[in-house]
Amino acid sequence: MKTYSISEVAKELNLTTYTLRYYDKEGLLPFVERKANGTRIFKQSDIEALKIIECLKSTGMPIKEIKHFIDWCGEGDSTLQKRYDMFMERKPVLKHRWRN
């Protein structure tokens, strides 16, 4: 399985390494593994999850809510309704945002 460094992921997603470290510090990357020395090891699935995080962020969703979403994803299908409800609550905000 191919793995990526934080700088490779930052370049791939057009983010800074600072942003990725901030996301990690805020608990948005609980799925990212680390080497014994603490270096983050990203997999392709981690990059895909980061794309979702960036998508949610682009809607104006606060980091705190994104963390809830990530946590719920980690809990599995039992949280599908919570995730759906979160999106439905955001829908009016997005409709208003895109009209202006």
PDB file of C-alpha atoms in Angstrom:
ATOM      1  CA  MET A   1       0.000   0.000   0.000  1.00  0.00           C
ATOM      2  CA  LYS A   2       1.339   3.394  -1.004  1.00  0.00           C
ATOM      3  CA  THR A   3       1.719   5.959   1.729  1.00  0.00           C
ATOM      4  CA  TYR A   4       2.260   9.694   1.548  1.00  0.00           C
ATOM      5  CA  SER A   5       4.067  12.282   3.627  1.00  0.00           C
ATOM      6  CA  ILE A   6       2.332  15.356   4.972  1.00  0.00           C
ATOM      7  CA  SER A   7       4.047  17.508   2.342  1.00  0.00           C
ATOM      8  CA  GLU A   8       2.908  15.200  -0.474  1.00  0.00           C
ATOM      9  CA  VAL A   9      -0.680  15.349   0.793  1.00  0.00           C
ATOM     10  CA  ALA A  10      -0.519  19.124   1.187  1.00  0.00           C
ATOM     11  CA  LYS A  11       0.683  19.476  -2.397  1.00  0.00           C
ATOM     12  CA  GLU A  12      -1.952  17.032  -3.707  1.00  0.00           C
ATOM     13  CA  LEU A  13      -4.794  18.929  -2.010  1.00  0.00           C
ATOM     14  CA  ASN A  14      -3.357  22.415  -2.469  1.00  0.00           C
ATOM     15  CA  LEU A  15      -3.201  22.932   1.294  1.00  0.00           C
ATOM     16  CA  THR A  16      -0.371  23.861   3.598  1.00  0.00           C
ATOM     17  CA  THR A  17       1.278  21.437   5.981  1.00  0.00           C
ATOM     18  CA  TYR A  18       0.243  23.912   8.687  1.00  0.00           C
ATOM     19  CA  THR A  19      -3.425  23.388   7.738  1.00  0.00           C
ATOM     20  CA  LEU A  20      -3.057  19.615   7.903  1.00  0.00           C
ATOM     21  CA  ARG A  21      -1.372  19.834  11.303  1.00  0.00           C
ATOM     22  CA  TYR A  22      -4.163  22.135  12.494  1.00  0.00           C
ATOM     23  CA  TYR A  23      -6.800  19.645  11.307  1.00  0.00           C
ATOM     24  CA  ASP A  24      -4.961  16.913  13.188  1.00  0.00           C
ATOM     25  CA  LYS A  25      -4.748  19.041  16.333  1.00  0.00           C
ATOM     26  CA  GLU A  26      -8.508  19.752  16.105  1.00  0.00           C
ATOM     27  CA  GLY A  27      -9.267  16.018  15.915  1.00  0.00           C
ATOM     28  CA  LEU A  28     -10.275  15.892  12.252  1.00  0.00           C
ATOM     29  CA  LEU A  29      -7.673  13.244  11.363  1.00  0.00           C
ATOM     30  CA  PRO A  30      -8.085  10.445  13.927  1.00  0.00           C
ATOM     31  CA  PHE A  31      -7.641   7.908  11.125  1.00  0.00           C
ATOM     32  CA  VAL A  32      -4.113   9.027  10.163  1.00  0.00           C
ATOM     33  CA  GLU A  33      -1.465   6.630  11.419  1.00  0.00           C
ATOM     34  CA  ARG A  34       1.934   7.618  12.717  1.00  0.00           C
ATOM     35  CA  LYS A  35       5.382   6.123  12.636  1.00  0.00           C
ATOM     36  CA  ALA A  36       7.143   5.391  15.923  1.00  0.00           C
ATOM     37  CA  ASN A  37       8.830   8.806  15.697  1.00  0.00           C
ATOM     38  CA  GLY A  38       5.435  10.578  15.361  1.00  0.00           C
ATOM     39  CA  THR A  39       5.606  11.272  11.637  1.00  0.00           C
ATOM     40  CA  ARG A  40       2.168  11.097  10.024  1.00  0.00           C
ATOM     41  CA  ILE A  41       1.629   8.388   7.406  1.00  0.00           C
ATOM     42  CA  PHE A  42      -1.201   9.150   4.984  1.00  0.00           C
ATOM     43  CA  LYS A  43      -2.971   6.522   2.866  1.00  0.00           C
ATOM     44  CA  GLN A  44      -5.114   7.159  -0.204  1.00  0.00           C
ATOM     45  CA  SER A  45      -8.244   6.737   1.942  1.00  0.00           C
ATOM     46  CA  ASP A  46      -6.954   9.520   4.225  1.00  0.00           C
ATOM     47  CA  ILE A  47      -6.602  11.812   1.220  1.00  0.00           C
ATOM     48  CA  GLU A  48     -10.186  11.012   0.211  1.00  0.00           C
ATOM     49  CA  ALA A  49     -11.373  11.825   3.755  1.00  0.00           C
ATOM     50  CA  LEU A  50      -9.486  15.122   3.592  1.00  0.00           C
ATOM     51  CA  LYS A  51     -11.292  15.939   0.345  1.00  0.00           C
ATOM     52  CA  ILE A  52     -14.591  15.486   2.214  1.00  0.00           C
ATOM     53  CA  ILE A  53     -13.331  17.708   5.028  1.00  0.00           C
ATOM     54  CA  GLU A  54     -12.400  20.392   2.502  1.00  0.00           C
ATOM     55  CA  CYS A  55     -15.805  20.065   0.856  1.00  0.00           C
ATOM     56  CA  LEU A  56     -17.579  20.516   4.193  1.00  0.00           C
ATOM     57  CA  LYS A  57     -15.327  23.445   5.013  1.00  0.00           C
ATOM     58  CA  SER A  58     -16.192  25.086   1.680  1.00  0.00           C
ATOM     59  CA  THR A  59     -19.859  25.115   2.749  1.00  0.00           C
ATOM     60  CA  GLY A  60     -18.926  27.247   5.726  1.00  0.00           C
ATOM     61  CA  MET A  61     -19.357  24.380   8.168  1.00  0.00           C
ATOM     62  CA  PRO A  62     -17.444  25.127  11.381  1.00  0.00           C
ATOM     63  CA  ILE A  63     -14.537  22.874  12.371  1.00  0.00           C
ATOM     64  CA  LYS A  64     -16.479  21.751  15.469  1.00  0.00           C
ATOM     65  CA  GLU A  65     -19.309  20.392  13.285  1.00  0.00           C
ATOM     66  CA  ILE A  66     -16.870  18.788  10.861  1.00  0.00           C
ATOM     67  CA  LYS A  67     -15.315  17.006  13.834  1.00  0.00           C
ATOM     68  CA  HIS A  68     -18.742  15.659  14.805  1.00  0.00           C
ATOM     69  CA  PHE A  69     -19.180  14.401  11.254  1.00  0.00           C
ATOM     70  CA  ILE A  70     -15.758  12.706  11.252  1.00  0.00           C
ATOM     71  CA  ASP A  71     -16.435  11.149  14.649  1.00  0.00           C
ATOM     72  CA  TRP A  72     -19.805   9.855  13.442  1.00  0.00           C
ATOM     73  CA  CYS A  73     -18.195   8.377  10.333  1.00  0.00           C
ATOM     74  CA  GLY A  74     -15.788   6.511  12.598  1.00  0.00           C
ATOM     75  CA  GLU A  75     -18.723   5.104  14.564  1.00  0.00           C
ATOM     76  CA  GLY A  76     -20.165   3.488  11.458  1.00  0.00           C
ATOM     77  CA  ASP A  77     -23.629   3.088  10.013  1.00  0.00           C
ATOM     78  CA  SER A  78     -25.407   3.603  13.336  1.00  0.00           C
ATOM     79  CA  THR A  79     -24.796   7.347  12.835  1.00  0.00           C
ATOM     80  CA  LEU A  80     -26.114   7.620   9.276  1.00  0.00           C
ATOM     81  CA  GLN A  81     -29.248   9.437  10.462  1.00  0.00           C
ATOM     82  CA  LYS A  82     -27.186  11.965  12.436  1.00  0.00           C
ATOM     83  CA  ARG A  83     -25.048  12.645   9.362  1.00  0.00           C
ATOM     84  CA  TYR A  84     -28.109  12.987   7.148  1.00  0.00           C
ATOM     85  CA  ASP A  85     -29.741  15.357   9.648  1.00  0.00           C
ATOM     86  CA  MET A  86     -26.563  17.454   9.733  1.00  0.00           C
ATOM     87  CA  PHE A  87     -26.680  17.870   5.961  1.00  0.00           C
ATOM     88  CA  MET A  88     -30.376  18.697   6.001  1.00  0.00           C
ATOM     89  CA  GLU A  89     -29.761  21.378   8.644  1.00  0.00           C
ATOM     90  CA  ARG A  90     -27.061  22.909   6.418  1.00  0.00           C
ATOM     91  CA  LYS A  91     -29.221  22.892   3.296  1.00  0.00           C
ATOM     92  CA  PRO A  92     -31.042  26.207   3.977  1.00  0.00           C
ATOM     93  CA  VAL A  93     -27.745  27.874   4.843  1.00  0.00           C
ATOM     94  CA  LEU A  94     -26.250  26.755   1.540  1.00  0.00           C
ATOM     95  CA  LYS A  95     -29.309  27.758  -0.485  1.00  0.00           C
ATOM     96  CA  HIS A  96     -29.118  31.233   1.021  1.00  0.00           C
ATOM     97  CA  ARG A  97     -25.362  31.409   0.524  1.00  0.00           C
ATOM     98  CA  TRP A  98     -25.498  30.498  -3.176  1.00  0.00           C
ATOM     99  CA  ARG A  99     -28.359  32.916  -3.945  1.00  0.00           C
ATOM    100  CA  ASN A 100     -26.314  35.926  -2.816  1.00  0.00           C
TER     101      ASN A 100
END
